[in-house]
Short mmCIF file of C-alpha atoms in Angstrom, two decimals:
data_model
loop_
_atom_site.label_atom_id
_atom_site.label_comp_id
_atom_site.label_asym_id
_atom_site.label_seq_id
_atom_site.Cartn_x
_atom_site.Cartn_y
_atom_site.Cartn_z
CA UNK Z 1 5.05 5.41 -40.33
CA UNK Z 2 1.55 4.32 -39.41
CA UNK Z 3 0.32 0.99 -40.71
CA UNK Z 4 -3.00 0.59 -42.48
CA UNK Z 5 -4.47 -0.96 -39.34
CA UNK Z 6 -3.27 1.98 -37.24
CA UNK Z 7 -4.67 4.51 -39.69
CA UNK Z 8 -8.05 2.81 -39.37
CA UNK Z 9 -7.85 2.58 -35.59
CA UNK Z 10 -6.93 6.24 -35.04
CA UNK Z 11 -9.07 7.66 -37.84
CA UNK Z 12 -11.30 9.72 -35.54
CA UNK Z 13 -8.21 11.47 -34.15
CA UNK Z 14 -6.30 11.98 -37.36
CA UNK Z 15 -9.24 13.55 -39.19
CA UNK Z 16 -9.23 16.38 -36.67
CA UNK Z 17 -7.69 19.39 -38.49
CA UNK Z 18 -5.95 20.43 -35.26
CA UNK Z 19 -4.40 16.96 -34.86
CA UNK Z 20 -3.72 15.06 -38.08
CA UNK Z 21 -1.49 12.15 -39.03
CA UNK Z 22 1.72 13.95 -38.08
CA UNK Z 23 0.59 14.22 -34.46
CA UNK Z 24 -0.43 10.56 -34.48
CA UNK Z 25 3.03 9.57 -35.69
CA UNK Z 26 4.57 11.54 -32.84
CA UNK Z 27 2.46 9.56 -30.39
CA UNK Z 28 3.71 6.33 -31.89
CA UNK Z 29 7.38 7.29 -31.53
CA UNK Z 30 7.33 8.47 -27.93
CA UNK Z 31 8.03 6.58 -24.70
CA UNK Z 32 5.94 7.46 -21.64
CA UNK Z 33 6.40 6.16 -18.09
CA UNK Z 34 3.45 6.08 -15.69
CA UNK Z 35 4.17 5.93 -11.95
CA UNK Z 36 1.36 4.05 -10.25
CA UNK Z 37 -1.24 1.71 -11.74
CA UNK Z 38 -3.97 2.72 -9.31
CA UNK Z 39 -6.80 5.24 -9.37
CA UNK Z 40 -5.00 7.78 -11.57
CA UNK Z 41 -2.81 5.28 -13.38
CA UNK Z 42 -5.72 3.22 -14.72
CA UNK Z 43 -7.39 5.94 -16.84
CA UNK Z 44 -4.00 7.36 -17.85
CA UNK Z 45 -2.85 3.97 -19.10
CA UNK Z 46 -6.14 3.17 -20.82
CA UNK Z 47 -6.45 6.45 -22.68
CA UNK Z 48 -2.79 6.70 -23.68
CA UNK Z 49 -2.82 3.12 -24.94
CA UNK Z 50 -6.07 3.71 -26.81
CA UNK Z 51 -4.72 6.96 -28.27
CA UNK Z 52 -1.73 5.14 -29.75
CA UNK Z 53 1.22 6.16 -27.58
CA UNK Z 54 3.80 3.73 -28.93
CA UNK Z 55 5.68 2.78 -25.77
CA UNK Z 56 4.22 2.75 -22.27
CA UNK Z 57 6.04 1.83 -19.08
CA UNK Z 58 4.26 1.31 -15.78
CA UNK Z 59 5.71 1.14 -12.26
CA UNK Z 60 3.76 -0.33 -9.34
CA UNK Z 61 4.51 -2.99 -6.74
CA UNK Z 62 0.95 -3.35 -5.45
CA UNK Z 63 -1.61 -6.11 -5.96
CA UNK Z 64 -5.29 -5.74 -6.78
CA UNK Z 65 -7.55 -5.50 -3.74
CA UNK Z 66 -11.34 -5.53 -3.66
CA UNK Z 67 -11.30 -1.99 -2.22
CA UNK Z 68 -9.62 -0.80 -5.44
CA UNK Z 69 -12.43 -1.81 -7.76
CA UNK Z 70 -14.78 1.15 -7.29
CA UNK Z 71 -12.25 3.48 -8.92
CA UNK Z 72 -9.54 1.38 -10.60
CA UNK Z 73 -11.73 0.17 -13.42
CA UNK Z 74 -8.95 -1.56 -15.33
CA UNK Z 75 -9.35 -4.42 -12.84
CA UNK Z 76 -12.13 -6.85 -11.87
CA UNK Z 77 -12.86 -9.32 -9.07
CA UNK Z 78 -11.04 -12.02 -11.02
CA UNK Z 79 -7.83 -10.00 -10.66
CA UNK Z 80 -7.83 -9.72 -6.85
CA UNK Z 81 -4.46 -10.74 -5.43
CA UNK Z 82 -2.59 -10.38 -8.71
CA UNK Z 83 0.11 -7.80 -9.44
CA UNK Z 84 -1.48 -4.68 -10.88
CA UNK Z 85 1.17 -4.23 -13.55
CA UNK Z 86 0.70 -7.81 -14.78
CA UNK Z 87 -3.06 -7.40 -15.09
CA UNK Z 88 -2.66 -3.97 -16.70
CA UNK Z 89 -0.29 -5.28 -19.38
CA UNK Z 90 -2.68 -8.13 -20.24
CA UNK Z 91 -5.69 -5.86 -20.61
CA UNK Z 92 -3.87 -3.03 -22.38
CA UNK Z 93 -2.52 -5.53 -24.92
CA UNK Z 94 -6.10 -6.50 -25.66
CA UNK Z 95 -7.14 -2.85 -25.85
CA UNK Z 96 -4.38 -1.97 -28.34
CA UNK Z 97 -1.88 -4.58 -29.57
CA UNK Z 98 0.07 -1.86 -31.42
CA UNK Z 99 1.42 -0.43 -28.15
CA UNK Z 100 4.63 -1.76 -26.60
CA UNK Z 101 4.29 -2.22 -22.85
CA UNK Z 102 6.99 -2.55 -20.20
CA UNK Z 103 6.12 -3.24 -16.57
CA UNK Z 104 8.15 -2.72 -13.39
CA UNK Z 105 6.61 -4.67 -10.51
CA UNK Z 106 8.65 -2.83 -7.92
CA UNK Z 107 8.54 0.17 -5.64
CA UNK Z 108 10.16 3.29 -6.99
CA UNK Z 109 13.20 4.22 -4.91
CA UNK Z 110 16.27 6.42 -5.09
CA UNK Z 111 18.20 3.33 -6.16
CA UNK Z 112 16.14 2.47 -9.26
CA UNK Z 113 14.34 5.66 -10.32
CA UNK Z 114 17.04 7.21 -12.46
CA UNK Z 115 17.83 4.01 -14.35
CA UNK Z 116 14.14 3.48 -15.14
CA UNK Z 117 13.40 7.09 -16.09
CA UNK Z 118 16.36 7.23 -18.47
CA UNK Z 119 14.50 5.08 -21.02
CA UNK Z 120 11.48 7.41 -21.31
CA UNK Z 121 10.69 10.79 -22.83
CA UNK Z 122 7.87 11.86 -20.49
CA UNK Z 123 7.12 10.88 -16.89
CA UNK Z 124 3.57 10.80 -15.52
CA UNK Z 125 3.15 10.80 -11.74
CA UNK Z 126 -0.02 9.06 -10.59
CA UNK Z 127 1.40 8.08 -7.19
CA UNK Z 128 -0.52 8.47 -3.96
CA UNK Z 129 2.14 9.56 -1.46
CA UNK Z 130 4.41 12.55 -0.92
CA UNK Z 131 7.77 10.77 -0.72
CA UNK Z 132 7.30 9.31 -4.20
CA UNK Z 133 6.14 12.65 -5.61
CA UNK Z 134 9.27 14.42 -4.37
CA UNK Z 135 11.46 11.61 -5.66
CA UNK Z 136 9.84 11.69 -9.11
CA UNK Z 137 10.20 15.48 -9.23
CA UNK Z 138 13.87 15.37 -8.26
CA UNK Z 139 14.82 12.74 -10.83
CA UNK Z 140 12.85 14.50 -13.59
CA UNK Z 141 14.70 17.73 -12.77
CA UNK Z 142 18.07 16.04 -12.93
CA UNK Z 143 17.32 14.16 -16.18
CA UNK Z 144 15.39 17.08 -17.71
CA UNK Z 145 12.27 14.99 -18.27
CA UNK Z 146 8.83 16.63 -18.60
CA UNK Z 147 6.62 15.64 -15.68
CA UNK Z 148 2.82 15.45 -15.84
CA UNK Z 149 1.53 15.50 -12.27
CA UNK Z 150 -1.86 14.82 -10.75
CA UNK Z 151 -3.32 14.11 -7.32
CA UNK Z 152 -6.71 13.47 -5.74
CA UNK Z 153 -8.28 14.05 -2.33
CA UNK Z 154 -11.90 13.16 -1.48
CA UNK Z 155 -13.82 15.18 -4.12
CA UNK Z 156 -10.94 17.34 -5.33
CA UNK Z 157 -8.12 16.88 -7.78
CA UNK Z 158 -5.22 18.92 -9.11
CA UNK Z 159 -2.80 18.65 -11.99
CA UNK Z 160 0.08 20.48 -13.65
CA UNK Z 161 3.03 19.98 -16.00
CA UNK Z 162 6.51 20.51 -14.54
CA UNK Z 163 10.04 20.68 -16.00
CA UNK Z 164 8.75 21.53 -19.46
CA UNK Z 165 9.52 24.66 -21.50
CA UNK Z 166 11.40 26.16 -18.58
CA UNK Z 167 8.75 25.39 -15.98
CA UNK Z 168 9.80 24.76 -12.40
CA UNK Z 169 9.06 21.58 -10.48
CA UNK Z 170 6.67 20.14 -7.95
CA UNK Z 171 9.03 20.98 -5.08
CA UNK Z 172 8.95 24.65 -6.13
CA UNK Z 173 5.16 24.70 -5.83
CA UNK Z 174 5.15 22.58 -2.66
CA UNK Z 175 8.50 23.10 -0.90
CA UNK Z 176 7.66 20.59 1.82
CA UNK Z 177 4.95 17.99 2.44
CA UNK Z 178 2.21 18.53 5.00
CA UNK Z 179 2.45 16.83 8.36
CA UNK Z 180 1.45 13.18 8.35
CA UNK Z 181 -1.79 13.86 10.23
CA UNK Z 182 -2.74 16.59 7.75
CA UNK Z 183 -2.49 14.47 4.61
CA UNK Z 184 -4.38 11.17 4.99
CA UNK Z 185 -4.57 8.98 1.89
CA UNK Z 186 -7.73 7.65 0.32
CA UNK Z 187 -7.62 4.48 2.43
CA UNK Z 188 -8.04 6.68 5.50
CA UNK Z 189 -10.21 9.54 4.23
CA UNK Z 190 -11.96 8.07 1.17
CA UNK Z 191 -12.41 9.18 -2.42
CA UNK Z 192 -15.35 9.31 -4.81
CA UNK Z 193 -14.65 6.66 -7.42
CA UNK Z 194 -15.16 8.82 -10.52
CA UNK Z 195 -12.69 11.50 -9.39
CA UNK Z 196 -9.47 9.68 -10.40
CA UNK Z 197 -11.10 8.91 -13.74
CA UNK Z 198 -11.63 12.62 -14.36
CA UNK Z 199 -8.20 13.77 -13.18
CA UNK Z 200 -6.45 10.84 -14.87
CA UNK Z 201 -8.17 11.72 -18.15
CA UNK Z 202 -7.03 15.33 -17.81
CA UNK Z 203 -3.49 14.06 -17.23
CA UNK Z 204 -3.64 11.89 -20.34
CA UNK Z 205 -4.68 14.96 -22.33
CA UNK Z 206 -1.66 16.90 -21.05
CA UNK Z 207 0.64 14.05 -22.03
CA UNK Z 208 -0.78 14.05 -25.55
CA UNK Z 209 -0.38 17.82 -25.82
CA UNK Z 210 3.24 17.67 -24.66
CA UNK Z 211 3.99 14.91 -27.19
CA UNK Z 212 2.30 16.51 -30.16
CA UNK Z 213 2.86 20.19 -29.43
CA UNK Z 214 -0.85 20.76 -29.95
CA UNK Z 215 -3.00 22.86 -27.65
CA UNK Z 216 -2.15 24.82 -24.52
CA UNK Z 217 -0.18 22.81 -21.97
CA UNK Z 218 -0.62 23.38 -18.22
CA UNK Z 219 2.88 24.80 -17.87
CA UNK Z 220 3.33 27.27 -15.03
CA UNK Z 221 -0.24 26.62 -13.96
CA UNK Z 222 -2.03 24.46 -11.41
CA UNK Z 223 -5.51 23.24 -12.32
CA UNK Z 224 -7.88 22.27 -9.52
CA UNK Z 225 -11.17 20.46 -9.96
CA UNK Z 226 -13.87 20.11 -7.28
CA UNK Z 227 -16.51 17.66 -8.53
CA UNK Z 228 -18.63 18.12 -5.39
CA UNK Z 229 -19.14 21.86 -5.90
CA UNK Z 230 -18.65 21.88 -9.70
CA UNK Z 231 -15.74 24.30 -9.68
CA UNK Z 232 -12.65 24.34 -11.86
CA UNK Z 233 -9.89 26.85 -11.19
CA UNK Z 234 -6.50 27.50 -12.77
CA UNK Z 235 -3.79 29.20 -10.72
CA UNK Z 236 -0.60 30.73 -12.08
CA UNK Z 237 2.53 29.31 -10.48
CA UNK Z 238 4.89 32.22 -9.69
CA UNK Z 239 8.19 32.02 -11.53
CA UNK Z 240 11.36 32.01 -9.48
CA UNK Z 241 14.92 31.00 -10.14
CA UNK Z 242 15.31 27.23 -10.10
CA UNK Z 243 16.95 25.96 -6.94
CA UNK Z 244 19.97 23.73 -7.32
CA UNK Z 245 18.73 21.57 -4.48
CA UNK Z 246 16.44 18.71 -5.41
CA UNK Z 247 14.42 16.81 -2.85
CA UNK Z 248 15.36 13.18 -3.17
CA UNK Z 249 12.69 11.23 -1.33
CA UNK Z 250 11.86 7.54 -1.50
CA UNK Z 251 9.32 5.37 0.24
CA UNK Z 252 11.18 4.29 3.33
CA UNK Z 253 10.75 1.02 5.15
CA UNK Z 254 9.84 1.20 8.86
CA UNK Z 255 13.11 -0.41 9.93
CA UNK Z 256 15.10 2.31 8.19
CA UNK Z 257 13.98 4.90 10.76
CA UNK Z 258 15.76 4.60 14.10
CA UNK Z 259 13.55 5.39 17.07
CA UNK Z 260 15.74 7.45 19.38
CA UNK Z 261 13.11 9.78 20.79
CA UNK Z 262 13.24 8.01 24.17
CA UNK Z 263 17.00 8.59 24.55
CA UNK Z 264 18.22 11.86 26.02
CA UNK Z 265 20.93 13.96 24.44
CA UNK Z 266 23.09 13.44 27.54
CA UNK Z 267 22.93 9.69 26.92
CA UNK Z 268 24.04 10.18 23.31
CA UNK Z 269 27.07 12.20 24.47
CA UNK Z 270 28.00 9.49 26.96
CA UNK Z 271 27.99 6.78 24.28
CA UNK Z 272 31.60 7.33 23.26
CA UNK Z 273 31.77 4.00 21.42
CA UNK Z 274 29.23 5.17 18.87
CA UNK Z 275 28.99 8.95 19.02
CA UNK Z 276 26.02 10.58 17.29
CA UNK Z 277 26.44 13.58 15.00
CA UNK Z 278 23.32 15.76 15.20
CA UNK Z 279 22.13 17.93 12.31
CA UNK Z 280 19.20 20.33 12.68
CA UNK Z 281 17.66 20.76 9.22
CA UNK Z 282 15.33 23.64 10.10
CA UNK Z 283 15.83 27.30 9.26
CA UNK Z 284 18.62 29.18 11.05
CA UNK Z 285 16.28 31.28 13.18
CA UNK Z 286 14.47 28.12 14.34
CA UNK Z 287 17.77 26.53 15.32
CA UNK Z 288 18.80 29.64 17.26
CA UNK Z 289 15.49 29.78 19.12
CA UNK Z 290 15.57 26.15 20.28
CA UNK Z 291 17.77 23.16 19.52
CA UNK Z 292 19.15 20.00 21.08
CA UNK Z 293 22.69 20.49 19.87
CA UNK Z 294 24.61 19.62 16.75
CA UNK Z 295 25.04 21.80 13.70
CA UNK Z 296 22.43 23.59 11.61
CA UNK Z 297 22.11 22.81 7.89
CA UNK Z 298 18.69 23.66 6.42
CA UNK Z 299 17.59 20.59 4.44
CA UNK Z 300 17.57 22.52 1.15
CA UNK Z 301 21.29 23.36 1.60
CA UNK Z 302 22.31 19.77 2.30
CA UNK Z 303 23.37 18.97 -1.25
CA UNK Z 304 25.96 21.77 -1.21
CA UNK Z 305 27.21 21.08 2.33
CA UNK Z 306 27.81 17.35 2.35
CA UNK Z 307 31.48 17.89 3.13
CA UNK Z 308 30.46 19.21 6.58
CA UNK Z 309 29.14 15.79 7.58
CA UNK Z 310 31.40 13.08 8.97
CA UNK Z 311 31.65 9.67 7.33
CA UNK Z 312 32.64 7.76 10.46
CA UNK Z 313 29.83 8.73 12.84
CA UNK Z 314 26.12 8.01 13.10
CA UNK Z 315 24.35 11.04 11.60
CA UNK Z 316 20.93 11.89 13.03
CA UNK Z 317 18.88 14.60 11.34
CA UNK Z 318 16.15 16.36 13.31
CA UNK Z 319 13.53 19.07 12.82
CA UNK Z 320 10.32 20.17 14.51
CA UNK Z 321 8.02 17.35 13.39
CA UNK Z 322 10.24 14.70 11.79
CA UNK Z 323 9.12 15.47 8.24
CA UNK Z 324 11.99 17.62 6.98
CA UNK Z 325 14.49 15.33 8.69
CA UNK Z 326 13.10 12.38 6.73
CA UNK Z 327 13.63 14.27 3.49
CA UNK Z 328 17.16 15.07 4.64
CA UNK Z 329 17.81 11.37 5.28
CA UNK Z 330 16.62 10.36 1.83
CA UNK Z 331 18.62 13.13 0.17
CA UNK Z 332 21.76 12.36 2.18
CA UNK Z 333 21.55 8.63 1.50
CA UNK Z 334 21.02 9.09 -2.23
CA UNK Z 335 23.88 11.58 -2.59
CA UNK Z 336 26.45 10.00 -0.30
CA UNK Z 337 25.51 6.33 -0.12
CA UNK Z 338 25.99 6.55 3.65
CA UNK Z 339 23.29 5.48 6.09
CA UNK Z 340 21.75 8.16 8.28
CA UNK Z 341 18.74 8.53 10.54
CA UNK Z 342 15.78 10.76 11.32
CA UNK Z 343 14.67 11.66 14.84
CA UNK Z 344 11.18 10.19 14.85
CA UNK Z 345 8.54 12.78 15.69
CA UNK Z 346 11.13 15.55 15.84
CA UNK Z 347 11.22 18.06 18.67
CA UNK Z 348 7.45 17.86 19.03
CA UNK Z 349 7.52 14.23 20.08
#
């Protein structure tokens, strides 16, 4: 039930015939987790807190930097150097003391994602990197959690709702990430400050629609917004059978990737004390055309073929560029608990 103070606070929403008190009560009961308290996370957090979402969780291990301030308007110069989640909780409590806030000042990984997600009804991905996006998508698929997704690039943004009402996931729309040199982040390429505010606000709207059941949700659709050319497009996402393989990707530390690109395959074979087991994670026809030995298990089949991998040898995954092999490493580690490695740079290196 809404208190008198809450009824007064949310009056302009509840008097909407299409919304009403019942929808407001649904907002109060739900638990929403926001991944990232940066450019997208700030407007998402502010609008969901202001709208009266009863329980908000936020995950981010970053601190406020002066370069954040042109777009992450939840923060100010006085906050530089402080943990973003700590500052966000303070300011959101001032914005709306009726909202319960839980912060996780840590990086999302395969080790902690599932335990954190389990406490929430809806997951909102405002992260800024592909490994985290694939990880969030995989865990949402496994736990059957609706996922509101958004991303930004220079003057363009996109958003969709996955794993809701039978919708497929992010990895269905984007089966693999682009090469590292094809997907620079905003620290490398830049972003117009108002863009995350626009896309983040759109994402907050989708969250509210999922919670309340009001309006048309972006299920099975991808919305793109170009603020430079004033264009907004909505694409249908083709329906296919859900794959049983989920990409389990986490942000990996540099020392978790072994650099073996300067060692020849002949040297590996000669190292009998620590033999390497090679796995090519490309498609079968790619493996047949060119390979450096080992067996071929396309990365998307790895989950069903774990029994083909030894537990007493150093497993090295490789592909053409090093991207798919990284995903294979993360998936293998999360499923088996056994350490494995990616050939840095792949066959192109």
